């Protein structure tokens, strides 16, 4: 904390400024004038040993000016949370220098790879909140599109692990699985975890919320049980049940990854290198020793071709070796969504149907989950090579997985029923024929526009998998939304997209 | 304007939110709930035929919530300016879709060049304010570091010209000059314009404010005369005096360039392609036919080597040909600052000293300006090849340039005296010897930290050009600031930089 410098009294303003730390000062205040704080400044705010870097907004006149007394500094919700101080506390202020590590990002943009030292400094500055959103956006752009090499990726991964908590488990084998994403409805984790745990293999699964998809595993699980577990709670669940599906964010495992995601999501950008660093840093931080990667490959999936899949698998394996992690990659079909629901609650319903063995449960979701669970069981040495699938299938069919899932939900804080959306509306076929193509990306966007994952009940049900014969006016999908505005917005977008579902006239 | 949809009453809040359009809604308002507007939304606000895309901040509780009535929408200053509506006006709101052209930026990040059509759509969306700052940052990062080819650069340049006003002059030869920057204190334009105009060549110079430097030409000129001229005023000045030094921003020549600069500046990023597009789109839009480019080359200048200079000159020439522009490039020495002052008012004083022929006027500034003015006079056909320098020197020495400069200032709205800073402080040599190197970038940063160009009187005076013998304690530079905070900040930074001025012990 700086020993000297201007101070101002904290005032929580109750403004949510896009999750960014924002500080508000009156333009006519002594501190603004004497320090030369202007409307483009970045400020460091100190209280006790804590510091947050905030963007300064200046109150010039009118209702805005009346928000604060001249000796006060207002905080947005994110700034207030980061600082953890009460109204009236004296904050010490100073100009925030641009993050020193950004020169390495600038170098990277100009084609110069960064080394381990620079990676650690970048991650350290991001973790400390010193990067403004435009700096994060430039970092993400610099790393996107195959621009990180293996050494940079490993360096970033290590730095990300070091920047957060690291869990250690008293077991020789700690299993984990991860899907590289891009396939709507692919919610196999909620099936793999109870199957694997029911077979006695430790699987402390921490998941993210949605990145660019309408639902992350954590979002879907949250409609069934609490996921924001702290570390002691996570340990209790694991000790009792041998498995969990928790949100990684609470535990500050690789917190930098979550900060990058906040920018990657609206930009719709992702980078092989950042993705590998993101995945493996979280697995290492979560204490995993054996990791199975589900990699859906399809023209509109995140990984579009076997060649891309091969390159990504090699990158993952190389960085896994760097950490001494046993890793296997399972390529899966990425041509269309999995299951029926897209969106947190709708996907949760699919999962429940499979776990309960309901007639009409989505068979594609069931088969994928068994394939992956079998893979994890083999990788973890619980099943002999070739025998994993049968063991997984028996565990699901016999009800052990459903029992385990309920026990995990109970241990995480109590099982609950996924919500239902207030507004629904069908999107129907304009002509008859057979479904020959589905655009996963457009479908995911429709579900996001309908409100997923922010509104957990929102999203869509998909009725038209490849090969489905459709008649004119037959519903292709049903939109679910929590507000008429979002329903209308999603509908307008869906109806404007020719390639959402491609129907070929029957011969 | 959308025919239907929710509305809210405008309320100007008087908040300057980093020049970004921000809209404020109560989280408990009907419009927020029914439309699913969340804290990460981008909104389109419509009034009459005008539209602004704004980032939404949500008022949740406390003083923030009390800012608005439930049926009101608050606007930041930038949003209010863009919309031009009065308090109480009914604004129509809707979700803003991500700018459609951003997919071409994403493609570029992934290595796919964009064509003329995509360039036009990108520039159109940026001009319409549809890009959020993080999207602008990703665009700048995608284009930085030699990533734009000649075709992309020409396409961007054309699109930038088309997005703004274009001036036409009733003269066969319209001269212009431009410095690619990176050299503190290089304020030759204020000398070249009066010399060239005094020789009867039309030179309607529009300049930018500072990008990454402590002063742009417009910032410096503004300490001597008004520069924010609208088009009729500019025409009057030109008709009367044959030359001007105006700020290009008012005239909306290539407005997209100004929007990119707002992000390039804090990121400290620049791109050859964007720079060429920026320079030439403004020259074409200003109606120039003959353009001389001053390109300082030096280890810490923007252009670091003759190879870089050659590549940039070729790119400039190629795109100039695309527009039918006659262009010449003059390489100049970029090893150290030009003149004594760095910062708007301090540089203006150097210019005045040269124009008035004061004893002690900075000779390096005078010689550079004459070289460039001579080049313009030759390029424009006013002087025979090889005879430009002598004509320029005679025009300056005879007082015609000083007379013309005063006339231009008077025509632009009246000449004035540059301000002086309230606080000054010397930075002194720690050991004796001879100055053997100067880091222009560090020097520029010191001047910026002292407050330039926001505070026009701020910056520094540089006393230690290459070859200067210095004694211990001899001032190397004098900081000028308008606030003690900035003075201290600049001083701390200057004293922490070993390579600001390199002094070799005398043998």
Coordinates of C-alpha atoms in Angstrom, one line a residue, chain A residues 67-499:
Chain A
X67 CA -24.2 11.0 -6.5
X68 CA -21.2 11.8 -4.4
X69 CA -19.8 14.3 -1.9
X70 CA -16.6 16.0 -3.1
X71 CA -14.5 13.8 -0.8
X72 CA -16.1 10.6 -1.8
X73 CA -15.2 7.9 -4.4
X74 CA -18.0 5.8 -5.7
X75 CA -17.4 2.1 -6.6
X76 CA -19.2 -0.2 -9.1
X77 CA -20.2 -3.6 -7.8
X78 CA -17.1 -5.4 -9.2
X79 CA -14.8 -2.8 -7.6
X80 CA -16.6 -3.0 -4.3
X81 CA -16.4 -6.8 -4.3
X82 CA -12.7 -6.8 -5.1
X83 CA -11.8 -4.4 -2.4
X84 CA -14.1 -5.8 0.4
X85 CA -14.3 -2.5 2.3
X86 CA -17.3 -0.8 3.9
X87 CA -18.9 2.5 3.1
X88 CA -16.9 5.4 4.6
X89 CA -13.6 3.6 4.5
X90 CA -10.7 5.8 3.4
X91 CA -9.2 4.6 0.1
X92 CA -5.8 5.7 -1.0
X93 CA -5.7 6.5 -4.7
X94 CA -3.0 6.7 -7.3
X95 CA -2.5 6.7 -11.1
X96 CA -2.3 3.0 -12.3
X97 CA 0.6 2.5 -14.6
X98 CA -0.2 0.4 -17.7
X99 CA 0.5 -3.2 -16.8
X100 CA 4.3 -3.7 -17.4
X101 CA 3.7 -7.1 -19.0
X102 CA 1.6 -5.6 -21.7
X103 CA 4.8 -4.8 -23.6
X104 CA 5.2 -8.6 -24.1
X105 CA 1.7 -8.7 -25.5
X106 CA 2.5 -5.9 -27.9
X107 CA 5.6 -7.8 -28.9
X108 CA 3.5 -10.9 -29.5
X109 CA 1.2 -8.9 -31.7
X110 CA 4.3 -7.9 -33.6
X111 CA 5.3 -11.5 -34.0
X112 CA 7.7 -12.0 -31.2
X113 CA 6.9 -15.2 -29.1
X114 CA 6.9 -14.7 -25.3
X115 CA 9.0 -16.8 -22.9
X116 CA 8.1 -18.3 -19.6
X117 CA 9.1 -15.2 -17.7
X118 CA 6.8 -13.0 -19.8
X119 CA 4.0 -15.5 -19.6
X120 CA 4.2 -15.5 -15.8
X121 CA 4.2 -11.7 -15.7
X122 CA 1.2 -11.4 -18.1
X123 CA -0.7 -14.0 -16.1
X124 CA 0.3 -12.3 -12.8
X125 CA -0.9 -8.9 -14.1
X126 CA -4.2 -10.3 -15.4
X127 CA -4.8 -12.2 -12.1
X128 CA -4.2 -8.9 -10.2
X129 CA -6.8 -7.2 -12.3
X130 CA -4.3 -4.8 -13.9
X131 CA -5.5 -5.4 -17.4
X132 CA -8.3 -3.2 -18.7
X133 CA -10.8 -4.9 -20.9
X134 CA -9.3 -3.5 -24.1
X135 CA -5.9 -4.9 -23.0
X136 CA -7.5 -8.3 -22.4
X137 CA -9.2 -8.2 -25.8
X138 CA -5.8 -7.4 -27.4
X139 CA -4.2 -10.3 -25.5
X140 CA -6.9 -12.7 -26.6
X141 CA -6.7 -11.5 -30.2
X142 CA -2.9 -11.9 -30.1
X143 CA -3.2 -15.5 -28.9
X144 CA -6.0 -16.6 -31.2
X145 CA -5.8 -18.4 -34.5
X146 CA -2.9 -20.8 -33.9
X147 CA -0.5 -18.0 -32.8
X148 CA 0.8 -19.7 -29.7
X149 CA 3.5 -22.3 -30.0
X150 CA 3.9 -25.3 -27.7
X151 CA 6.4 -23.6 -25.5
X152 CA 4.2 -20.5 -25.0
X153 CA 1.2 -22.7 -24.3
X154 CA 3.1 -24.7 -21.6
X155 CA 4.4 -21.4 -20.1
X156 CA 1.0 -19.9 -20.0
X157 CA -0.5 -23.1 -18.5
X158 CA 2.1 -23.2 -15.7
X159 CA 1.7 -19.5 -15.0
X160 CA -2.1 -20.0 -14.8
X161 CA -1.7 -22.9 -12.3
X162 CA 0.6 -20.8 -10.2
X163 CA -1.8 -17.9 -10.2
X164 CA -4.5 -19.8 -8.4
X165 CA -5.2 -22.4 -5.7
X166 CA -4.0 -26.0 -6.3
X167 CA -5.9 -28.9 -4.9
X168 CA -4.1 -32.1 -3.7
X169 CA -5.9 -35.3 -3.2
X170 CA -4.7 -38.3 -1.1
X171 CA -5.2 -40.8 -4.0
X172 CA -2.9 -42.2 -6.6
X173 CA -5.4 -41.8 -9.4
X174 CA -7.6 -38.7 -9.8
X175 CA -9.7 -38.8 -12.9
X176 CA -11.1 -35.9 -14.9
X177 CA -12.8 -35.4 -18.2
X178 CA -13.2 -32.4 -20.4
X179 CA -15.1 -31.6 -23.6
X180 CA -13.5 -29.0 -25.9
X181 CA -17.0 -27.8 -26.5
X182 CA -18.7 -26.3 -29.5
X183 CA -21.5 -28.9 -29.5
X184 CA -24.8 -27.7 -28.0
X185 CA -26.4 -30.0 -25.5
X186 CA -23.3 -32.2 -25.1
X187 CA -23.9 -32.5 -21.3
X188 CA -22.1 -35.9 -20.8
X189 CA -20.2 -34.8 -17.7
X190 CA -23.3 -35.1 -15.5
X191 CA -23.5 -38.7 -16.5
X192 CA -19.8 -39.6 -16.6
X193 CA -19.1 -38.3 -13.1
X194 CA -21.7 -40.5 -11.3
X195 CA -20.8 -43.5 -13.4
X196 CA -17.1 -43.2 -12.7
X197 CA -17.6 -42.3 -9.0
X198 CA -20.0 -45.2 -8.6
X199 CA -17.2 -47.5 -9.9
X200 CA -14.9 -46.2 -7.1
X201 CA -12.6 -43.8 -9.1
X202 CA -12.1 -40.4 -7.6
X203 CA -13.4 -37.7 -10.0
X204 CA -13.4 -34.1 -8.5
X205 CA -14.9 -32.4 -11.5
X206 CA -14.8 -28.6 -11.6
X207 CA -16.5 -27.0 -14.6
X208 CA -16.8 -23.6 -16.1
X209 CA -19.9 -21.7 -16.8
X210 CA -20.7 -21.1 -20.5
X211 CA -18.0 -19.6 -22.6
X212 CA -19.5 -19.2 -26.0
X213 CA -22.2 -21.8 -25.6
X214 CA -25.7 -21.4 -24.3
X215 CA -24.8 -23.5 -21.2
X216 CA -21.7 -24.6 -19.4
X217 CA -21.6 -27.8 -17.4
X218 CA -21.7 -25.7 -14.2
X219 CA -24.8 -23.8 -15.5
X220 CA -26.6 -27.0 -16.2
X221 CA -25.6 -28.6 -12.9
X222 CA -26.7 -25.5 -11.0
X223 CA -30.3 -26.1 -12.1
X224 CA -30.1 -29.4 -10.2
X225 CA -27.9 -28.6 -7.2
X226 CA -25.7 -25.8 -5.8
X227 CA -22.3 -25.7 -7.6
X228 CA -20.6 -22.7 -6.0
X229 CA -18.7 -24.8 -3.4
X230 CA -15.8 -23.5 -1.5
X231 CA -12.8 -25.8 -1.0
X232 CA -13.8 -27.3 2.3
X233 CA -17.3 -28.0 0.9
X234 CA -15.7 -29.6 -2.2
X235 CA -13.5 -31.8 0.0
X236 CA -16.5 -33.0 2.1
X237 CA -18.4 -33.9 -1.1
X238 CA -15.4 -35.8 -2.5
X239 CA -14.7 -37.6 0.7
X240 CA -18.3 -38.7 1.0
X241 CA -19.2 -39.5 -2.6
X242 CA -15.9 -39.7 -4.5
X243 CA -17.2 -37.3 -7.2
X244 CA -18.7 -33.9 -7.6
X245 CA -19.7 -31.4 -10.3
X246 CA -18.8 -28.0 -9.0
X247 CA -18.1 -24.6 -10.5
X248 CA -14.4 -24.0 -10.7
X249 CA -14.7 -20.2 -10.3
X250 CA -15.4 -20.3 -6.6
X251 CA -12.2 -22.1 -5.9
X252 CA -10.0 -19.7 -7.8
X253 CA -8.4 -22.6 -9.7
X254 CA -6.8 -20.8 -12.6
X255 CA -8.7 -17.5 -12.0
X256 CA -7.0 -15.9 -15.0
X257 CA -8.8 -18.3 -17.3
X258 CA -12.2 -17.0 -16.0
X259 CA -11.0 -13.4 -16.6
X260 CA -10.1 -14.2 -20.2
X261 CA -13.4 -15.9 -20.8
X262 CA -15.2 -12.7 -19.9
X263 CA -13.7 -11.1 -23.0
X264 CA -13.5 -14.2 -25.2
X265 CA -17.2 -14.8 -24.9
X266 CA -18.5 -11.5 -26.3
X267 CA -15.8 -11.5 -29.0
X268 CA -16.6 -15.1 -30.0
X269 CA -12.8 -15.7 -30.1
X270 CA -10.9 -18.7 -29.0
X271 CA -7.4 -19.8 -29.4
X272 CA -6.0 -23.3 -29.5
X273 CA -3.1 -22.2 -27.3
X274 CA -5.3 -20.4 -24.8
X275 CA -7.8 -23.3 -24.9
X276 CA -5.1 -25.8 -24.1
X277 CA -3.7 -23.6 -21.3
X278 CA -7.2 -23.1 -20.0
X279 CA -8.1 -26.8 -20.0
X280 CA -4.9 -28.1 -18.6
X281 CA -4.2 -25.4 -16.0
X282 CA -7.6 -26.2 -14.5
X283 CA -7.0 -29.9 -14.6
X284 CA -3.6 -29.6 -12.9
X285 CA -4.9 -27.1 -10.4
X286 CA -7.8 -29.4 -9.6
X287 CA -5.2 -32.2 -8.8
X288 CA -6.1 -34.5 -11.7
X289 CA -3.7 -37.2 -12.7
X290 CA -5.6 -38.9 -15.6
X291 CA -7.7 -36.8 -18.0
X292 CA -9.9 -37.9 -20.9
X293 CA -10.6 -35.2 -23.5
X294 CA -13.9 -35.4 -25.5
X295 CA -13.2 -33.7 -28.8
X296 CA -16.3 -33.4 -31.1
X297 CA -15.3 -33.0 -34.7
X298 CA -17.8 -31.5 -37.2
X299 CA -18.1 -28.8 -39.8
X300 CA -19.9 -26.4 -37.3
X301 CA -18.3 -27.7 -34.1
X302 CA -15.4 -26.0 -32.4
X303 CA -13.0 -28.5 -34.1
X304 CA -13.9 -28.6 -37.7
X305 CA -11.8 -31.3 -39.3
X306 CA -9.7 -34.4 -38.3
X307 CA -6.6 -32.4 -39.2
X308 CA -7.5 -29.7 -36.7
X309 CA -8.3 -32.4 -34.2
X310 CA -5.0 -34.0 -34.7
X311 CA -3.1 -30.7 -34.2
X312 CA -5.1 -29.9 -31.0
X313 CA -4.6 -33.4 -29.6
X314 CA -0.9 -33.2 -30.2
X315 CA -0.7 -29.8 -28.4
X316 CA -2.8 -31.1 -25.5
X317 CA -0.6 -34.2 -25.2
X318 CA 2.6 -32.2 -25.3
X319 CA 1.5 -29.8 -22.6
X320 CA 0.1 -32.6 -20.5
X321 CA 3.5 -34.3 -20.6
X322 CA 5.0 -31.1 -19.4
X323 CA 2.9 -31.5 -16.2
X324 CA 3.3 -35.3 -15.9
X325 CA -0.4 -35.8 -16.7
X326 CA -1.8 -38.9 -18.3
X327 CA -4.1 -37.8 -21.1
X328 CA -6.2 -39.5 -23.8
X329 CA -8.3 -37.9 -26.5
X330 CA -11.6 -39.3 -27.7
X331 CA -12.8 -38.0 -31.0
X332 CA -16.6 -37.9 -31.2
X333 CA -19.1 -37.0 -33.9
X334 CA -19.7 -33.2 -33.9
X335 CA -22.2 -33.0 -36.8
X336 CA -25.2 -32.0 -34.7
X337 CA -26.4 -31.2 -31.1
X338 CA -26.5 -34.0 -28.5
X339 CA -29.8 -34.8 -26.8
X340 CA -32.8 -32.6 -27.2
X341 CA -32.3 -29.6 -24.8
X342 CA -30.0 -26.6 -25.4
X343 CA -29.8 -24.4 -22.4
X344 CA -29.1 -25.2 -18.7
X345 CA -32.5 -26.5 -17.5
X346 CA -33.4 -28.1 -20.8
X347 CA -30.1 -30.0 -20.8
X348 CA -30.6 -31.0 -17.2
X349 CA -33.9 -32.7 -18.1
X350 CA -32.1 -34.8 -20.8
X351 CA -29.6 -35.8 -18.2
X352 CA -32.3 -36.8 -15.7
X353 CA -34.1 -38.8 -18.3
X354 CA -30.9 -40.8 -19.1
X355 CA -30.0 -41.4 -15.5
X356 CA -33.5 -42.6 -14.7
X357 CA -33.6 -44.8 -17.8
X358 CA -36.9 -43.1 -18.9
X359 CA -38.4 -44.3 -22.2
X360 CA -37.6 -41.7 -24.8
X361 CA -34.5 -40.5 -23.0
X362 CA -32.1 -39.2 -25.7
X363 CA -30.1 -42.2 -26.8
X364 CA -27.3 -40.3 -28.4
X365 CA -26.5 -38.6 -25.1
X366 CA -26.6 -41.9 -23.3
X367 CA -24.3 -43.6 -25.8
X368 CA -21.7 -40.8 -25.8
X369 CA -21.7 -40.7 -22.0
X370 CA -21.1 -44.4 -21.8
X371 CA -18.2 -44.2 -24.4
X372 CA -16.5 -41.4 -22.4
X373 CA -17.1 -43.0 -19.0
X374 CA -15.7 -46.3 -20.3
X375 CA -12.7 -44.3 -21.6
X376 CA -12.1 -42.7 -18.2
X377 CA -12.4 -46.1 -16.4
X378 CA -9.9 -47.6 -18.7
X379 CA -7.5 -44.6 -18.5
X380 CA -7.7 -44.8 -14.7
X381 CA -7.0 -48.5 -14.7
X382 CA -10.4 -49.4 -13.2
X383 CA -11.3 -51.4 -16.4
X384 CA -9.1 -53.4 -18.7
X385 CA -8.6 -52.0 -22.2
X386 CA -11.8 -52.7 -24.1
X387 CA -13.8 -53.4 -21.0
X388 CA -14.7 -49.9 -19.9
X389 CA -17.8 -49.4 -22.0
X390 CA -19.5 -52.6 -20.6
X391 CA -18.7 -51.6 -17.0
X392 CA -20.1 -48.1 -17.6
X393 CA -23.2 -49.4 -19.2
X394 CA -23.9 -51.8 -16.4
X395 CA -23.4 -49.1 -13.8
X396 CA -25.9 -46.9 -15.6
X397 CA -28.4 -49.6 -16.3
X398 CA -28.3 -51.0 -12.8
X399 CA -29.2 -47.7 -11.3
X400 CA -26.0 -47.2 -9.4
X401 CA -25.2 -44.0 -11.4
X402 CA -28.6 -42.5 -10.6
X403 CA -28.2 -43.3 -6.9
X404 CA -24.7 -41.8 -7.0
X405 CA -25.9 -38.7 -8.8
X406 CA -28.6 -38.0 -6.2
X407 CA -26.1 -38.5 -3.4
X408 CA -23.7 -36.1 -5.1
X409 CA -26.5 -33.5 -5.4
X410 CA -27.5 -34.0 -1.8
X411 CA -23.9 -33.6 -0.7
X412 CA -23.5 -30.4 -2.8
X413 CA -26.4 -28.9 -0.9
X414 CA -29.6 -30.6 -2.0
X415 CA -31.1 -31.7 -5.3
X416 CA -33.7 -29.5 -7.0
X417 CA -36.0 -29.5 -10.0
X418 CA -34.8 -27.5 -13.1
X419 CA -37.0 -24.5 -13.8
X420 CA -39.4 -24.2 -16.8
X421 CA -39.5 -21.1 -19.0
X422 CA -42.6 -18.9 -19.1
X423 CA -42.6 -18.4 -22.8
X424 CA -42.3 -21.0 -25.6
X425 CA -42.7 -20.8 -29.3
X426 CA -42.1 -23.3 -32.1
X427 CA -40.0 -22.7 -35.2
X428 CA -41.5 -24.8 -38.0
X429 CA -40.4 -26.2 -41.3
X430 CA -41.2 -24.0 -44.3
X431 CA -41.0 -27.0 -46.7
X432 CA -41.0 -30.8 -46.6
X433 CA -38.1 -33.1 -46.9
X434 CA -35.3 -34.7 -44.9
X435 CA -32.9 -32.9 -42.5
X436 CA -29.5 -33.1 -44.1
X437 CA -27.5 -30.6 -42.1
X438 CA -27.6 -28.6 -38.8
X439 CA -25.6 -25.5 -38.0
X440 CA -24.5 -26.0 -34.4
X441 CA -23.2 -22.4 -34.2
X442 CA -26.5 -20.8 -35.4
X443 CA -28.4 -23.1 -33.1
X444 CA -26.3 -22.1 -30.1
X445 CA -26.8 -18.5 -31.0
X446 CA -30.5 -18.9 -31.1
X447 CA -30.4 -20.4 -27.6
X448 CA -28.2 -17.6 -26.3
X449 CA -30.5 -15.0 -27.8
X450 CA -33.4 -16.7 -26.1
X451 CA -31.6 -15.9 -22.8
X452 CA -29.4 -19.0 -22.0
X453 CA -27.4 -19.3 -19.9
X454 CA -28.3 -16.1 -18.0
X455 CA -31.9 -17.3 -17.7
X456 CA -31.4 -20.9 -16.8
X457 CA -34.8 -22.0 -18.1
X458 CA -34.2 -20.4 -21.5
X459 CA -32.9 -22.1 -24.6
X460 CA -34.5 -24.4 -27.1
X461 CA -35.6 -28.0 -27.7
X462 CA -34.3 -29.4 -30.9
X463 CA -36.6 -31.8 -32.8
X464 CA -34.9 -32.3 -36.1
X465 CA -31.7 -34.4 -35.9
X466 CA -30.0 -35.5 -39.2
X467 CA -32.2 -37.8 -41.2
X468 CA -35.5 -36.7 -39.7
X469 CA -38.3 -36.6 -42.3
X470 CA -40.3 -33.4 -41.9
X471 CA -43.6 -32.1 -43.2
X472 CA -44.4 -28.4 -43.8
X473 CA -45.3 -26.7 -40.6
X474 CA -43.7 -29.4 -38.4
X475 CA -41.7 -27.9 -35.5
X476 CA -38.0 -28.0 -36.0
X477 CA -37.3 -26.5 -32.6
X478 CA -39.1 -25.0 -29.7
X479 CA -37.8 -21.7 -28.2
X480 CA -37.9 -21.3 -24.4
X481 CA -37.5 -17.8 -22.9
X482 CA -38.1 -15.9 -19.7
X483 CA -39.1 -12.6 -21.4
X484 CA -41.2 -11.8 -24.5
X485 CA -38.4 -9.5 -25.8
X486 CA -35.8 -12.4 -25.8
X487 CA -38.3 -14.8 -27.3
X488 CA -39.0 -12.3 -30.2
X489 CA -35.3 -11.6 -30.6
X490 CA -34.4 -15.3 -30.8
X491 CA -37.3 -16.0 -33.1
X492 CA -36.4 -13.2 -35.5
X493 CA -32.9 -14.4 -35.7
X494 CA -33.8 -18.1 -36.1
X495 CA -36.2 -17.3 -39.0
X496 CA -33.6 -15.2 -40.7
X497 CA -31.1 -18.0 -40.9
X498 CA -31.3 -20.3 -43.9
X499 CA -28.7 -22.8 -42.7

